[in-house]
Amino acid sequence: MTITDAEIALLGVGASLAGGGFVGYFIKHYLDKKQEFFSKNAEHKRSAYSEVISLLLTVLSQEKLGTLPEKEMVKRLNSAYEQCILYASPNVINAFGDFMQYLFRANEKNPADSKTTLVNMTRVFKCMREDIQLSNDGLGDNAERLMRVKLNDYSTSIADLNRSQA
């Protein structure tokens, strides 16, 4: 029994289709797993970022709500930062670190300036929003418009801030 050219061509086409099917299956499987990873990672980011935002807004509102006990604040800060270390982008980690370093340098002789604190805080929020692919259009250079709802004197505070940066 001899194999004809037509049969060889048919076997070649069949082998190509079968091989292509296997390769296609593995590529799809890889892409599905990658998408699943990114979805779970995004869930973790949202959870971690929500905790950081909650903590920072609590600190911002301490005058009205009373101060958070130091042990509880440190515990919450450590918990939130642990999550950021695992899931946050380098931009978020750097913005958060810059904000914390600014607060660490503040003391009785050189208290933290509320406007600079606001900008550093909203810069963290901006980086978080970018990391989970939300737009910051129309929120200001450092997303300071996010604080409009929290500040009674927003228009004068931000106008002063923008003049001092110019």
GROMACS .gro file of N, CA, C and O in nm, residues 12 22 26 34-35 50 66 71 76 78 98 100 102-103 107-108 125 132-133 140 143 152 162:
model
   92
   12GLY      N    1  -0.108   1.618   0.643
   12GLY     CA    2  -0.042   1.743   0.682
   12GLY      C    3  -0.142   1.847   0.731
   12GLY      O    4  -0.123   1.912   0.833
   22PHE      N    5  -0.454   2.241   1.968
   22PHE     CA    6  -0.388   2.227   2.098
   22PHE      C    7  -0.321   2.357   2.140
   22PHE      O    8  -0.333   2.401   2.254
   26PHE      N    9  -0.415   2.598   2.468
   26PHE     CA   10  -0.321   2.638   2.572
   26PHE      C   11  -0.306   2.790   2.579
   26PHE      O   12  -0.294   2.846   2.688
   34LYS      N   13  -0.449   3.433   3.330
   34LYS     CA   14  -0.391   3.567   3.349
   34LYS      C   15  -0.502   3.667   3.383
   34LYS      O   16  -0.487   3.749   3.475
   35GLN      N   17  -0.614   3.662   3.312
   35GLN     CA   18  -0.726   3.751   3.339
   35GLN      C   19  -0.783   3.726   3.479
   35GLN      O   20  -0.817   3.819   3.551
   50SER      N   21  -0.932   5.089   4.985
   50SER     CA   22  -1.047   5.135   5.063
   50SER      C   23  -1.007   5.154   5.209
   50SER      O   24  -1.047   5.253   5.273
   66GLY      N   25  -1.303   6.346   6.686
   66GLY     CA   26  -1.217   6.307   6.797
   66GLY      C   27  -1.102   6.225   6.744
   66GLY      O   28  -1.109   6.167   6.636
   71LYS      N   29  -0.269   5.349   6.924
   71LYS     CA   30  -0.248   5.207   6.897
   71LYS      C   31  -0.338   5.157   6.784
   71LYS      O   32  -0.295   5.080   6.699
   76ARG      N   33  -0.416   4.989   6.227
   76ARG     CA   34  -0.488   5.002   6.099
   76ARG      C   35  -0.392   5.043   5.987
   76ARG      O   36  -0.403   4.993   5.874
   78ASN      N   37  -0.066   4.982   5.969
   78ASN     CA   38   0.016   4.865   5.935
   78ASN      C   39  -0.062   4.764   5.852
   78ASN      O   40  -0.009   4.709   5.754
   98ASP      N   41   0.579   5.907   5.044
   98ASP     CA   42   0.605   6.052   5.048
   98ASP      C   43   0.513   6.120   5.148
   98ASP      O   44   0.556   6.207   5.225
  100MET      N   45   0.363   5.982   5.412
  100MET     CA   46   0.400   5.944   5.548
  100MET      C   47   0.529   6.013   5.591
  100MET      O   48   0.541   6.058   5.706
  102TYR      N   49   0.635   6.301   5.495
  102TYR     CA   50   0.599   6.440   5.525
  102TYR      C   51   0.541   6.449   5.666
  102TYR      O   52   0.579   6.538   5.744
  103LEU      N   53   0.452   6.357   5.700
  103LEU     CA   54   0.393   6.360   5.834
  103LEU      C   55   0.496   6.328   5.942
  103LEU      O   56   0.493   6.387   6.050
  107ASN      N   57   0.660   6.823   6.328
  107ASN     CA   58   0.673   6.816   6.474
  107ASN      C   59   0.618   6.945   6.534
  107ASN      O   60   0.561   7.027   6.463
  108GLU      N   61   0.637   6.962   6.663
  108GLU     CA   62   0.582   7.081   6.729
  108GLU      C   63   0.643   7.209   6.674
  108GLU      O   64   0.574   7.309   6.661
  125PHE      N   65  -0.445   5.928   4.672
  125PHE     CA   66  -0.573   5.887   4.617
  125PHE      C   67  -0.568   5.882   4.464
  125PHE      O   68  -0.620   5.790   4.402
  132ILE      N   69  -0.614   5.140   3.965
  132ILE     CA   70  -0.730   5.056   3.935
  132ILE      C   71  -0.804   5.106   3.810
  132ILE      O   72  -0.919   5.076   3.789
  133GLN      N   73  -0.732   5.183   3.732
  133GLN     CA   74  -0.774   5.231   3.601
  133GLN      C   75  -0.900   5.316   3.602
  133GLN      O   76  -0.985   5.302   3.514
  140GLY      N   77  -0.817   6.793   3.917
  140GLY     CA   78  -0.703   6.877   3.956
  140GLY      C   79  -0.572   6.803   3.937
  140GLY      O   80  -0.570   6.682   3.914
  143ALA      N   81  -0.552   6.566   4.208
  143ALA     CA   82  -0.686   6.516   4.242
  143ALA      C   83  -0.741   6.582   4.368
  143ALA      O   84  -0.820   6.522   4.440
  152ASN      N   85  -1.495   7.280   5.419
  152ASN     CA   86  -1.588   7.394   5.414
  152ASN      C   87  -1.530   7.509   5.332
  152ASN      O   88  -1.603   7.577   5.262
  162ASN      N   89  -0.326   7.681   4.478
  162ASN     CA   90  -0.291   7.692   4.336
  162ASN      C   91  -0.207   7.817   4.311
  162ASN      O   92  -0.117   7.815   4.229
   0.00000   0.00000   0.00000
